[in-house]
mmCIF file of C-alpha atoms and ligand atoms in Angstrom:
data_model
loop_
_atom_site.group_PDB
_atom_site.id
_atom_site.type_symbol
_atom_site.label_atom_id
_atom_site.label_comp_id
_atom_site.label_asym_id
_atom_site.label_seq_id
_atom_site.Cartn_x
_atom_site.Cartn_y
_atom_site.Cartn_z
ATOM 1 C CA MET A 1182 26.450 30.430 -10.476
ATOM 2 C CA PRO A 1183 26.010 26.543 -10.024
ATOM 3 C CA LYS A 1184 24.596 26.456 -7.119
ATOM 4 C CA ALA A 1185 21.151 28.210 -8.477
ATOM 5 C CA LYS A 1186 21.262 25.714 -11.056
ATOM 6 C CA THR A 1187 21.548 22.718 -8.714
ATOM 7 C CA TYR A 1188 18.517 24.441 -6.934
ATOM 8 C CA PHE A 1189 16.007 23.769 -9.978
ATOM 9 C CA LYS A 1190 16.552 20.109 -10.751
ATOM 10 C CA SER A 1191 13.766 18.441 -10.695
ATOM 11 C CA ILE A 1192 13.549 16.377 -7.394
ATOM 12 C CA SER A 1193 10.409 14.088 -8.540
ATOM 13 C CA ILE A 1194 8.255 12.153 -5.703
ATOM 14 C CA ALA A 1195 8.832 8.696 -6.064
ATOM 15 C CA ARG A 1196 11.460 7.604 -8.909
ATOM 16 C CA PRO A 1197 11.995 4.087 -8.740
ATOM 17 C CA ASP A 1198 15.770 2.463 -8.226
ATOM 18 C CA ILE A 1199 16.597 0.333 -11.209
ATOM 19 C CA GLY A 1200 19.972 -1.101 -12.169
ATOM 20 C CA PRO A 1201 21.582 -3.527 -13.909
ATOM 21 C CA LEU A 1202 20.384 -6.573 -11.959
ATOM 22 C CA GLU A 1203 16.871 -5.831 -12.562
ATOM 23 C CA LYS A 1204 17.955 -5.445 -16.921
ATOM 24 C CA LYS A 1205 19.647 -8.681 -16.793
ATOM 25 C CA TYR A 1206 17.115 -10.652 -15.192
ATOM 26 C CA ILE A 1207 14.793 -9.080 -17.934
ATOM 27 C CA ASN A 1208 16.824 -10.066 -20.523
ATOM 28 C CA GLU A 1209 17.021 -13.275 -18.856
ATOM 29 C CA ALA A 1210 13.093 -13.743 -19.519
ATOM 30 C CA LEU A 1211 12.601 -11.924 -22.764
ATOM 31 C CA ASN A 1212 15.388 -14.995 -23.846
ATOM 32 C CA SER A 1213 13.704 -17.455 -22.498
ATOM 33 C CA GLY A 1214 10.876 -16.810 -24.666
ATOM 34 C CA TRP A 1215 8.667 -17.380 -21.145
ATOM 35 C CA ILE A 1216 6.980 -13.313 -21.689
ATOM 36 C CA SER A 1217 2.999 -13.862 -20.554
ATOM 37 C CA GLY A 1218 1.625 -14.790 -17.010
ATOM 38 C CA ILE A 1219 3.247 -18.522 -16.664
ATOM 39 C CA GLY A 1220 7.008 -18.939 -16.449
ATOM 40 C CA PRO A 1221 9.968 -19.904 -14.207
ATOM 41 C CA MET A 1222 10.549 -16.236 -12.655
ATOM 42 C CA VAL A 1223 7.050 -16.115 -11.494
ATOM 43 C CA SER A 1224 6.783 -19.567 -9.475
ATOM 44 C CA ARG A 1225 10.837 -17.916 -8.005
ATOM 45 C CA PHE A 1226 8.673 -14.532 -7.111
ATOM 46 C CA GLU A 1227 6.148 -16.506 -5.758
ATOM 47 C CA ARG A 1228 8.346 -18.729 -3.604
ATOM 48 C CA MET A 1229 10.617 -16.068 -2.451
ATOM 49 C CA PHE A 1230 8.251 -13.103 -1.891
ATOM 50 C CA ALA A 1231 6.183 -15.795 0.354
ATOM 51 C CA ASP A 1232 9.148 -16.456 2.066
ATOM 52 C CA PHE A 1233 10.210 -12.563 2.730
ATOM 53 C CA ILE A 1234 6.710 -11.775 4.296
ATOM 54 C CA GLY A 1235 6.959 -15.276 6.283
ATOM 55 C CA VAL A 1236 3.795 -17.213 4.653
ATOM 56 C CA ARG A 1237 3.476 -20.497 3.360
ATOM 57 C CA HIS A 1238 1.908 -19.403 -0.463
ATOM 58 C CA GLY A 1239 2.121 -16.511 -2.719
ATOM 59 C CA VAL A 1240 0.179 -16.045 -6.242
ATOM 60 C CA ALA A 1241 1.610 -13.112 -8.131
ATOM 61 C CA VAL A 1242 -1.035 -10.930 -10.036
ATOM 62 C CA ALA A 1243 -1.476 -8.218 -12.291
ATOM 63 C CA ASN A 1244 -1.919 -5.462 -9.414
ATOM 64 C CA GLY A 1245 -2.578 -4.538 -6.035
ATOM 65 C CA THR A 1246 -5.821 -4.086 -7.006
ATOM 66 C CA ALA A 1247 -6.054 -7.400 -8.643
ATOM 67 C CA ALA A 1248 -4.824 -8.750 -5.619
ATOM 68 C CA LEU A 1249 -7.757 -6.919 -3.284
ATOM 69 C CA HIS A 1250 -10.510 -8.213 -5.831
ATOM 70 C CA LEU A 1251 -8.798 -12.139 -6.161
ATOM 71 C CA ALA A 1252 -8.650 -12.134 -1.893
ATOM 72 C CA LEU A 1253 -12.271 -10.892 -1.728
ATOM 73 C CA MET A 1254 -13.858 -13.815 -4.506
ATOM 74 C CA ALA A 1255 -11.428 -16.262 -2.876
ATOM 75 C CA LEU A 1256 -12.913 -16.021 0.524
ATOM 76 C CA GLY A 1257 -16.563 -15.653 -1.089
ATOM 77 C CA ILE A 1258 -17.045 -12.251 -1.258
ATOM 78 C CA GLY A 1259 -19.728 -11.442 -3.260
ATOM 79 C CA PRO A 1260 -23.558 -9.181 -3.386
ATOM 80 C CA GLY A 1261 -25.606 -8.580 0.245
ATOM 81 C CA ASP A 1262 -22.070 -8.959 1.811
ATOM 82 C CA GLU A 1263 -20.667 -5.914 3.646
ATOM 83 C CA VAL A 1264 -17.333 -5.603 3.824
ATOM 84 C CA ILE A 1265 -15.660 -2.905 6.597
ATOM 85 C CA VAL A 1266 -12.520 -0.338 4.811
ATOM 86 C CA PRO A 1267 -11.208 2.485 5.823
ATOM 87 C CA ALA A 1268 -12.252 6.448 5.003
ATOM 88 C CA PHE A 1269 -8.901 7.463 4.264
ATOM 89 C CA THR A 1270 -7.154 5.006 1.912
ATOM 90 C CA PHE A 1271 -6.243 4.702 -1.630
ATOM 91 C CA ALA A 1272 -9.820 4.497 -3.337
ATOM 92 C CA ALA A 1273 -8.330 0.610 -5.140
ATOM 93 C CA THR A 1274 -9.239 -0.966 -1.321
ATOM 94 C CA VAL A 1275 -12.947 0.032 -1.924
ATOM 95 C CA ASN A 1276 -13.231 -0.291 -5.826
ATOM 96 C CA SER A 1277 -12.655 -4.383 -5.206
ATOM 97 C CA VAL A 1278 -15.306 -4.547 -2.699
ATOM 98 C CA ILE A 1279 -17.758 -2.558 -4.723
ATOM 99 C CA HIS A 1280 -16.083 -4.669 -7.777
ATOM 100 C CA CYS A 1281 -17.134 -8.076 -6.263
ATOM 101 C CA GLY A 1282 -20.641 -6.666 -5.599
ATOM 102 C CA ALA A 1283 -20.193 -6.492 -2.250
ATOM 103 C CA LYS A 1284 -21.025 -3.096 -0.187
ATOM 104 C CA PRO A 1285 -17.977 -1.112 1.583
ATOM 105 C CA VAL A 1286 -18.498 0.252 4.775
ATOM 106 C CA LEU A 1287 -16.635 2.918 5.653
ATOM 107 C CA VAL A 1288 -14.626 3.512 9.310
ATOM 108 C CA ASP A 1289 -12.963 6.680 10.020
ATOM 109 C CA ALA A 1290 -8.990 6.585 10.918
ATOM 110 C CA SER A 1291 -7.707 7.231 14.503
ATOM 111 C CA LEU A 1292 -4.896 9.592 15.010
ATOM 112 C CA CYS A 1293 -2.774 7.688 16.941
ATOM 113 C CA ASP A 1294 -1.480 5.350 13.502
ATOM 114 C CA TRP A 1295 -3.527 6.738 10.694
ATOM 115 C CA ASN A 1296 -5.320 3.795 10.659
ATOM 116 C CA MET A 1297 -8.800 2.203 10.261
ATOM 117 C CA ASP A 1298 -9.839 3.077 14.727
ATOM 118 C CA PRO A 1299 -10.845 -0.742 16.463
ATOM 119 C CA GLU A 1300 -13.548 0.796 18.387
ATOM 120 C CA LYS A 1301 -15.427 2.467 15.005
ATOM 121 C CA ILE A 1302 -14.996 -0.771 13.899
ATOM 122 C CA LYS A 1303 -17.001 -2.681 15.847
ATOM 123 C CA ARG A 1304 -19.370 -0.358 16.080
ATOM 124 C CA ALA A 1305 -19.779 -0.653 12.217
ATOM 125 C CA ILE A 1306 -19.812 -4.236 11.882
ATOM 126 C CA SER A 1307 -23.512 -5.577 10.925
ATOM 127 C CA LYS A 1308 -24.992 -9.096 10.281
ATOM 128 C CA LYS A 1309 -24.154 -8.580 7.147
ATOM 129 C CA THR A 1310 -20.496 -8.051 7.727
ATOM 130 C CA LYS A 1311 -18.204 -10.563 6.408
ATOM 131 C CA ALA A 1312 -14.562 -9.275 6.327
ATOM 132 C CA ILE A 1313 -12.498 -6.394 7.375
ATOM 133 C CA ILE A 1314 -10.184 -5.091 4.971
ATOM 134 C CA ILE A 1315 -7.352 -3.273 7.302
ATOM 135 C CA VAL A 1316 -4.385 -1.036 5.297
ATOM 136 C CA HIS A 1317 -1.271 -0.603 6.765
ATOM 137 C CA LEU A 1318 -1.402 3.277 5.567
ATOM 138 C CA TYR A 1319 1.823 4.492 4.621
ATOM 139 C CA GLY A 1320 3.955 1.780 5.817
ATOM 140 C CA ILE A 1321 2.321 2.060 9.327
ATOM 141 C CA PRO A 1322 0.920 -1.544 10.757
ATOM 142 C CA ALA A 1323 -2.497 -1.001 11.834
ATOM 143 C CA ARG A 1324 -3.650 -2.433 15.747
ATOM 144 C CA LEU A 1325 -3.511 -5.978 14.769
ATOM 145 C CA LYS A 1326 -4.312 -7.236 18.097
ATOM 146 C CA GLU A 1327 -7.556 -5.220 18.359
ATOM 147 C CA ILE A 1328 -8.915 -5.706 15.312
ATOM 148 C CA LEU A 1329 -8.056 -9.733 14.890
ATOM 149 C CA GLU A 1330 -9.627 -10.112 18.113
ATOM 150 C CA ILE A 1331 -12.423 -8.342 16.946
ATOM 151 C CA ALA A 1332 -12.621 -10.587 13.267
ATOM 152 C CA ARG A 1333 -12.192 -13.386 15.619
ATOM 153 C CA GLN A 1334 -15.419 -13.018 17.776
ATOM 154 C CA ARG A 1335 -17.436 -12.051 15.342
ATOM 155 C CA LYS A 1336 -16.169 -14.643 13.150
ATOM 156 C CA ILE A 1337 -15.181 -12.703 10.316
ATOM 157 C CA PHE A 1338 -12.133 -12.461 7.589
ATOM 158 C CA LEU A 1339 -9.767 -10.422 7.911
ATOM 159 C CA ILE A 1340 -7.743 -9.261 5.070
ATOM 160 C CA GLU A 1341 -4.446 -6.685 5.003
ATOM 161 C CA ASP A 1342 -3.983 -4.389 2.722
ATOM 162 C CA ALA A 1343 -0.472 -4.205 2.629
ATOM 163 C CA ALA A 1344 0.459 -2.059 -0.392
ATOM 164 C CA GLU A 1345 2.602 0.311 1.346
ATOM 165 C CA ALA A 1346 4.233 -1.678 3.738
ATOM 166 C CA HIS A 1347 6.128 -4.102 2.203
ATOM 167 C CA GLY A 1348 8.352 -5.250 5.338
ATOM 168 C CA ALA A 1349 6.739 -3.817 8.151
ATOM 169 C CA LEU A 1350 6.436 -5.643 11.395
ATOM 170 C CA TRP A 1351 3.782 -6.239 14.076
ATOM 171 C CA GLY A 1352 5.978 -7.986 16.775
ATOM 172 C CA LYS A 1353 7.696 -10.467 14.955
ATOM 173 C CA LYS A 1354 5.657 -10.932 11.886
ATOM 174 C CA ARG A 1355 5.574 -9.266 8.533
ATOM 175 C CA THR A 1356 2.559 -7.250 8.108
ATOM 176 C CA GLY A 1357 0.035 -9.092 5.086
ATOM 177 C CA SER A 1358 1.202 -12.417 7.495
ATOM 178 C CA VAL A 1359 -1.658 -11.954 10.280
ATOM 179 C CA GLY A 1360 -4.795 -12.014 8.067
ATOM 180 C CA ASN A 1361 -6.664 -14.637 5.961
ATOM 181 C CA ILE A 1362 -4.706 -13.337 2.851
ATOM 182 C CA GLY A 1363 -2.235 -10.393 2.475
ATOM 183 C CA CYS A 1364 -2.706 -8.180 -1.050
ATOM 184 C CA PHE A 1365 0.594 -6.338 -1.734
ATOM 185 C CA SER A 1366 1.022 -3.848 -5.021
ATOM 186 C CA PHE A 1367 3.726 -3.511 -6.422
ATOM 187 C CA PHE A 1368 3.275 0.148 -8.851
ATOM 188 C CA GLY A 1369 6.379 2.039 -9.769
ATOM 189 C CA ASN A 1370 5.832 3.816 -6.804
ATOM 190 C CA LYS A 1371 6.180 1.223 -4.250
ATOM 191 C CA ILE A 1372 8.716 -0.175 -1.700
ATOM 192 C CA ILE A 1373 9.508 -2.500 -4.801
ATOM 193 C CA THR A 1374 8.041 -2.510 -7.931
ATOM 194 C CA THR A 1375 7.368 -4.725 -11.134
ATOM 195 C CA GLY A 1376 6.431 -1.766 -13.528
ATOM 196 C CA GLU A 1377 2.657 -3.427 -12.842
ATOM 197 C CA GLY A 1378 2.026 -5.926 -10.303
ATOM 198 C CA GLY A 1379 1.099 -7.508 -7.259
ATOM 199 C CA MET A 1380 0.550 -10.479 -4.682
ATOM 200 C CA CYS A 1381 -1.544 -12.130 -2.590
ATOM 201 C CA VAL A 1382 -0.035 -14.263 0.432
ATOM 202 C CA THR A 1383 -1.862 -16.667 2.760
ATOM 203 C CA ASN A 1384 -0.904 -19.447 5.196
ATOM 204 C CA SER A 1385 -4.407 -21.240 3.921
ATOM 205 C CA ARG A 1386 -3.537 -24.225 1.214
ATOM 206 C CA ASN A 1387 -7.073 -24.236 0.336
ATOM 207 C CA LEU A 1388 -6.954 -20.053 -0.468
ATOM 208 C CA TYR A 1389 -4.152 -20.515 -1.918
ATOM 209 C CA GLU A 1390 -5.456 -22.795 -4.633
ATOM 210 C CA LYS A 1391 -8.875 -21.069 -4.639
ATOM 211 C CA MET A 1392 -6.886 -17.975 -6.308
ATOM 212 C CA LYS A 1393 -4.614 -20.243 -8.454
ATOM 213 C CA ILE A 1394 -8.116 -21.113 -9.933
ATOM 214 C CA ILE A 1395 -9.457 -17.732 -10.270
ATOM 215 C CA TYR A 1396 -6.734 -15.703 -11.246
ATOM 216 C CA SER A 1397 -6.304 -17.705 -14.352
ATOM 217 C CA HIS A 1398 -9.774 -17.928 -15.599
ATOM 218 C CA GLY A 1399 -11.612 -20.065 -13.460
ATOM 219 C CA SER A 1400 -9.417 -22.532 -14.968
ATOM 220 C CA LYS A 1401 -7.863 -25.870 -13.540
ATOM 221 C CA SER A 1402 -5.659 -28.639 -15.806
ATOM 222 C CA HIS A 1403 -5.125 -32.404 -14.698
ATOM 223 C CA LYS A 1404 -3.280 -34.526 -16.621
ATOM 224 C CA LEU A 1405 -4.705 -34.179 -19.980
ATOM 225 C CA ILE A 1406 -7.597 -32.405 -19.104
ATOM 226 C CA TYR A 1407 -7.285 -28.960 -20.499
ATOM 227 C CA TYR A 1408 -9.573 -25.508 -20.787
ATOM 228 C CA TYR A 1409 -11.853 -27.231 -17.953
ATOM 229 C CA HIS A 1410 -13.413 -24.326 -16.280
ATOM 230 C CA PRO A 1411 -15.243 -25.158 -12.940
ATOM 231 C CA MET A 1412 -15.958 -21.609 -12.624
ATOM 232 C CA ILE A 1413 -15.891 -18.157 -13.766
ATOM 233 C CA GLY A 1414 -12.319 -16.633 -13.214
ATOM 234 C CA HIS A 1415 -10.784 -13.320 -14.327
ATOM 235 C CA ASN A 1416 -6.909 -13.536 -16.090
ATOM 236 C CA PHE A 1417 -4.937 -11.218 -13.094
ATOM 237 C CA ARG A 1418 -1.901 -12.792 -13.678
ATOM 238 C CA MET A 1419 1.666 -11.254 -13.545
ATOM 239 C CA THR A 1420 3.864 -11.829 -16.657
ATOM 240 C CA ASN A 1421 7.101 -13.578 -16.237
ATOM 241 C CA ILE A 1422 8.892 -10.410 -17.302
ATOM 242 C CA GLN A 1423 6.990 -8.483 -14.499
ATOM 243 C CA ALA A 1424 8.439 -11.188 -11.654
ATOM 244 C CA ALA A 1425 12.242 -10.752 -13.263
ATOM 245 C CA LEU A 1426 12.047 -7.208 -12.267
ATOM 246 C CA GLY A 1427 10.429 -8.118 -9.175
ATOM 247 C CA LEU A 1428 12.712 -10.819 -7.925
ATOM 248 C CA ALA A 1429 16.148 -8.790 -8.373
ATOM 249 C CA GLN A 1430 13.689 -5.566 -6.329
ATOM 250 C CA LEU A 1431 13.317 -7.815 -3.752
ATOM 251 C CA SER A 1432 16.689 -9.316 -3.494
ATOM 252 C CA ARG A 1433 17.408 -5.867 -2.816
ATOM 253 C CA ILE A 1434 14.561 -4.763 -0.067
ATOM 254 C CA ASN A 1435 16.744 -4.905 2.842
ATOM 255 C CA SER A 1436 18.833 -1.749 1.413
ATOM 256 C CA PHE A 1437 16.035 -0.231 0.277
ATOM 257 C CA LEU A 1438 14.531 -0.009 3.842
ATOM 258 C CA LYS A 1439 17.537 0.781 5.171
ATOM 259 C CA ILE A 1440 17.838 3.769 2.892
ATOM 260 C CA ARG A 1441 14.334 4.682 3.136
ATOM 261 C CA ALA A 1442 14.606 4.520 7.004
ATOM 262 C CA ARG A 1443 17.836 6.815 6.955
ATOM 263 C CA HIS A 1444 15.992 9.401 4.877
ATOM 264 C CA GLU A 1445 13.326 9.560 7.034
ATOM 265 C CA ASP A 1446 15.469 10.416 10.274
ATOM 266 C CA LEU A 1447 17.170 13.271 7.964
ATOM 267 C CA TYR A 1448 13.884 14.995 7.385
ATOM 268 C CA ARG A 1449 12.468 14.199 10.756
ATOM 269 C CA ARG A 1450 15.760 16.107 12.171
ATOM 270 C CA LEU A 1451 15.962 18.426 9.422
ATOM 271 C CA LEU A 1452 12.465 19.760 9.606
ATOM 272 C CA LYS A 1453 12.557 19.230 13.972
ATOM 273 C CA ASN A 1454 11.793 22.632 14.835
ATOM 274 C CA VAL A 1455 9.311 23.820 11.919
ATOM 275 C CA PRO A 1456 6.757 25.310 14.080
ATOM 276 C CA GLY A 1457 3.111 23.661 12.829
ATOM 277 C CA ILE A 1458 5.331 20.354 10.726
ATOM 278 C CA LYS A 1459 4.004 17.163 12.089
ATOM 279 C CA PHE A 1460 5.603 13.764 11.256
ATOM 280 C CA SER A 1461 3.923 10.226 10.717
ATOM 281 C CA PRO A 1462 3.583 8.311 14.332
ATOM 282 C CA LYS A 1463 5.809 5.413 15.062
ATOM 283 C CA PRO A 1464 4.121 3.543 17.428
ATOM 284 C CA GLY A 1465 6.199 1.652 19.929
ATOM 285 C CA SER A 1466 4.764 -1.859 19.295
ATOM 286 C CA VAL A 1467 5.194 -1.924 15.952
ATOM 287 C CA THR A 1468 8.329 -1.654 12.694
ATOM 288 C CA THR A 1469 6.892 0.752 10.483
ATOM 289 C CA VAL A 1470 8.690 0.810 6.498
ATOM 290 C CA ASP A 1471 8.936 4.175 5.131
ATOM 291 C CA TRP A 1472 6.786 4.351 2.006
ATOM 292 C CA MET A 1473 6.682 7.756 1.866
ATOM 293 C CA HIS A 1474 7.742 10.389 4.054
ATOM 294 C CA SER A 1475 4.665 12.003 5.281
ATOM 295 C CA ILE A 1476 3.782 15.328 7.144
ATOM 296 C CA LEU A 1477 1.245 17.267 8.640
ATOM 297 C CA VAL A 1478 1.113 21.272 7.510
ATOM 298 C CA ASP A 1479 -1.010 21.906 11.214
ATOM 299 C CA HIS A 1480 -0.251 25.687 10.730
ATOM 300 C CA PRO A 1481 -2.448 28.993 11.594
ATOM 301 C CA LYS A 1482 -1.092 30.578 8.952
ATOM 302 C CA VAL A 1483 0.033 27.995 6.369
ATOM 303 C CA ALA A 1484 -2.304 25.792 4.626
ATOM 304 C CA ARG A 1485 -1.221 22.466 3.596
ATOM 305 C CA ASN A 1486 -1.391 23.598 -0.097
ATOM 306 C CA ASP A 1487 0.639 26.722 0.233
ATOM 307 C CA VAL A 1488 3.600 24.160 0.989
ATOM 308 C CA LEU A 1489 2.335 21.743 -2.199
ATOM 309 C CA LYS A 1490 2.395 25.052 -4.367
ATOM 310 C CA GLY A 1491 5.776 26.533 -2.876
ATOM 311 C CA LEU A 1492 7.633 23.306 -4.080
ATOM 312 C CA LYS A 1493 6.459 23.175 -7.065
ATOM 313 C CA GLU A 1494 7.394 26.796 -7.485
ATOM 314 C CA LYS A 1495 10.825 24.873 -5.867
ATOM 315 C CA ASN A 1496 10.728 22.237 -8.502
ATOM 316 C CA ILE A 1497 10.061 19.773 -6.085
ATOM 317 C CA GLU A 1498 7.291 17.018 -6.438
ATOM 318 C CA SER A 1499 5.019 16.687 -3.985
ATOM 319 C CA ARG A 1500 1.342 14.791 -3.387
ATOM 320 C CA PRO A 1501 -1.131 15.874 -1.082
ATOM 321 C CA PHE A 1502 -2.354 12.890 1.144
ATOM 322 C CA PHE A 1503 -5.597 10.625 -0.131
ATOM 323 C CA TYR A 1504 -8.697 12.106 -0.793
ATOM 324 C CA PRO A 1505 -11.122 11.417 1.781
ATOM 325 C CA ILE A 1506 -13.139 8.304 -0.012
ATOM 326 C CA HIS A 1507 -16.310 9.714 1.551
ATOM 327 C CA LYS A 1508 -16.079 13.241 0.019
ATOM 328 C CA MET A 1509 -16.193 11.503 -3.565
ATOM 329 C CA PRO A 1510 -18.860 11.622 -5.639
ATOM 330 C CA PRO A 1511 -19.131 7.764 -7.011
ATOM 331 C CA TYR A 1512 -18.768 6.650 -2.471
ATOM 332 C CA THR A 1513 -21.532 8.885 -1.084
ATOM 333 C CA GLY A 1514 -23.791 6.569 -1.463
ATOM 334 C CA TYR A 1515 -22.435 3.911 0.485
ATOM 335 C CA ILE A 1516 -22.489 6.207 3.657
ATOM 336 C CA SER A 1517 -25.077 4.224 5.260
ATOM 337 C CA ARG A 1518 -25.901 6.293 8.452
ATOM 338 C CA ALA A 1519 -26.505 9.936 8.498
ATOM 339 C CA ARG A 1520 -24.695 10.174 11.516
ATOM 340 C CA ASP A 1521 -21.520 8.594 10.209
ATOM 341 C CA LYS A 1522 -18.905 10.879 10.865
ATOM 342 C CA PHE A 1523 -15.164 11.040 9.338
ATOM 343 C CA PRO A 1524 -13.217 13.925 11.571
ATOM 344 C CA VAL A 1525 -9.782 12.199 11.829
ATOM 345 C CA ALA A 1526 -9.735 11.156 7.961
ATOM 346 C CA GLU A 1527 -10.401 14.883 6.983
ATOM 347 C CA TYR A 1528 -7.679 16.194 9.250
ATOM 348 C CA LEU A 1529 -5.308 14.319 8.191
ATOM 349 C CA ALA A 1530 -6.266 14.700 3.944
ATOM 350 C CA ARG A 1531 -6.735 18.473 4.371
ATOM 351 C CA THR A 1532 -2.922 18.663 6.628
ATOM 352 C CA GLY A 1533 -0.754 15.377 5.224
ATOM 353 C CA ILE A 1534 1.580 16.043 2.363
ATOM 354 C CA ASN A 1535 4.304 13.216 1.340
ATOM 355 C CA LEU A 1536 7.252 14.560 0.490
ATOM 356 C CA PRO A 1537 9.931 12.893 -1.905
ATOM 357 C CA SER A 1538 10.689 8.785 -0.942
ATOM 358 C CA SER A 1539 13.027 7.320 -3.595
ATOM 359 C CA THR A 1540 16.152 5.126 -2.735
ATOM 360 C CA CYS A 1541 17.592 6.626 -5.705
ATOM 361 C CA LEU A 1542 17.308 10.490 -3.614
ATOM 362 C CA SER A 1543 20.832 11.967 -1.724
ATOM 363 C CA ALA A 1544 21.476 13.244 1.470
ATOM 364 C CA GLY A 1545 21.700 16.612 -0.479
ATOM 365 C CA ASP A 1546 18.182 16.082 -2.296
ATOM 366 C CA ILE A 1547 16.415 15.907 1.389
ATOM 367 C CA SER A 1548 18.530 18.725 2.543
ATOM 368 C CA ARG A 1549 17.295 21.040 -0.502
ATOM 369 C CA VAL A 1550 13.580 19.174 0.073
ATOM 370 C CA ALA A 1551 13.465 19.917 3.961
ATOM 371 C CA GLU A 1552 14.938 24.101 3.581
ATOM 372 C CA ALA A 1553 12.177 24.484 0.826
ATOM 373 C CA VAL A 1554 9.581 23.272 3.261
ATOM 374 C CA LYS A 1555 11.193 25.550 6.132
ATOM 375 C CA GLU A 1556 11.533 28.605 3.848
ATOM 376 C CA ILE A 1557 8.012 28.569 2.704
ATOM 377 C CA ILE A 1558 6.999 28.075 6.296
ATOM 378 C CA ASP A 1559 9.139 30.631 8.213
ATOM 379 C CA GLY A 1560 8.209 33.089 5.077
ATOM 380 C CA ARG A 1561 4.798 33.262 6.242
HETATM 381 C C1 LIG B 3059 -1.243 1.333 -4.269
HETATM 382 C C2 LIG B 3059 -1.825 0.963 -3.743
HETATM 383 C C3 LIG B 3059 -3.233 -0.347 -3.814
HETATM 384 C C4 LIG B 3059 -3.002 -0.197 -5.224
HETATM 385 O O1 LIG B 3059 -2.261 -1.457 -5.570
HETATM 386 P P1 LIG B 3059 -2.264 -1.134 -7.539
HETATM 387 O O2 LIG B 3059 -1.381 -2.053 -8.029
HETATM 388 O O3 LIG B 3059 -2.183 0.361 -8.302
HETATM 389 O O4 LIG B 3059 -3.439 -1.385 -7.905
HETATM 390 C C5 LIG B 3059 -4.324 -0.656 -3.372
HETATM 391 N N1 LIG B 3059 -4.148 -0.081 -1.701
HETATM 392 C C6 LIG B 3059 -2.896 0.830 -1.655
HETATM 393 C C7 LIG B 3059 -3.663 1.002 0.074
HETATM 394 C C8 LIG B 3059 -1.978 1.158 -2.096
HETATM 395 O O5 LIG B 3059 -1.389 2.144 -1.890
#
């Protein structure tokens, strides 16, 4: 029976959408001989991405983690400093702080947007706090108004980890354009991809110039002076080949965002009356993007892991939410005060599932996933 056959076709969690334009640009890059971290497509990608975000400068880097590391270094953050980060995020947010020799201070999420709670940020600030890294998790912009106010009042830097929020809006501003530096990732499962890749964006000429030195071995060429290193830097550069892929992807981003929004609507419609299923928050003051299609399974008889397992049996890939940072061995030492609790991060991590999200998915694929979730829950 053909129906049974299509049922078992596997649906992957986040297939990248690579078309003829990507292949054309990559071939152009290869044919040009510019294949490393310098080249015309890198500069074009930096310009075009900065324009898309609505900022003056972009620095294309090797990956999103390097973008965070570079941002922290450019802001002069190092040993003795504290940086406020979410307890509910991808580990790279926290790792970048540790790689700089600074101390991450974890803050719990809030239920209304799954992002750091501004009140809890206030309580976590100490004399050593130099920066806050807010994460616009799963495409939901954080409460920038309150957080920006806190950063200004306390004179601390604001870094936006917008690795999951390309194109999201806070009022009329894109996420990533509001803080001192915005950091993006172009990993294969992100809204646009360069394979591996990332970008730092900023309106500050000074920070931009610092980042340009740090990200290329700490070197600065001038006229006939080469190999002069005014500081110890890294090699964080993005290659021209990656930038070629990025340029093609960026030219398609508006269509990607529309398709993702349509998929989110479809998931919501199909799962609306399924008991125990909750959707990601869509705060009225912001425009979210649908990086993943995130649901919570909060049901008296069905555990989240039952749904993960059930989907796997039906050949559908899904992912649990991020594991809470404070519950993993390398990070337990960073919980400074024993009274610190992270109940919201723990609740989200326990109940959350990301359903397949890709612009390559058809409406039929989405229906099949929703139908599968419904069957698993109804079967209990
Ligand atoms: C993906 C991601 C990163 C890291 O990006 P890489 O390109 O994988 O290094 C950082 N922060 C968040 C929130 C992410 O989702």
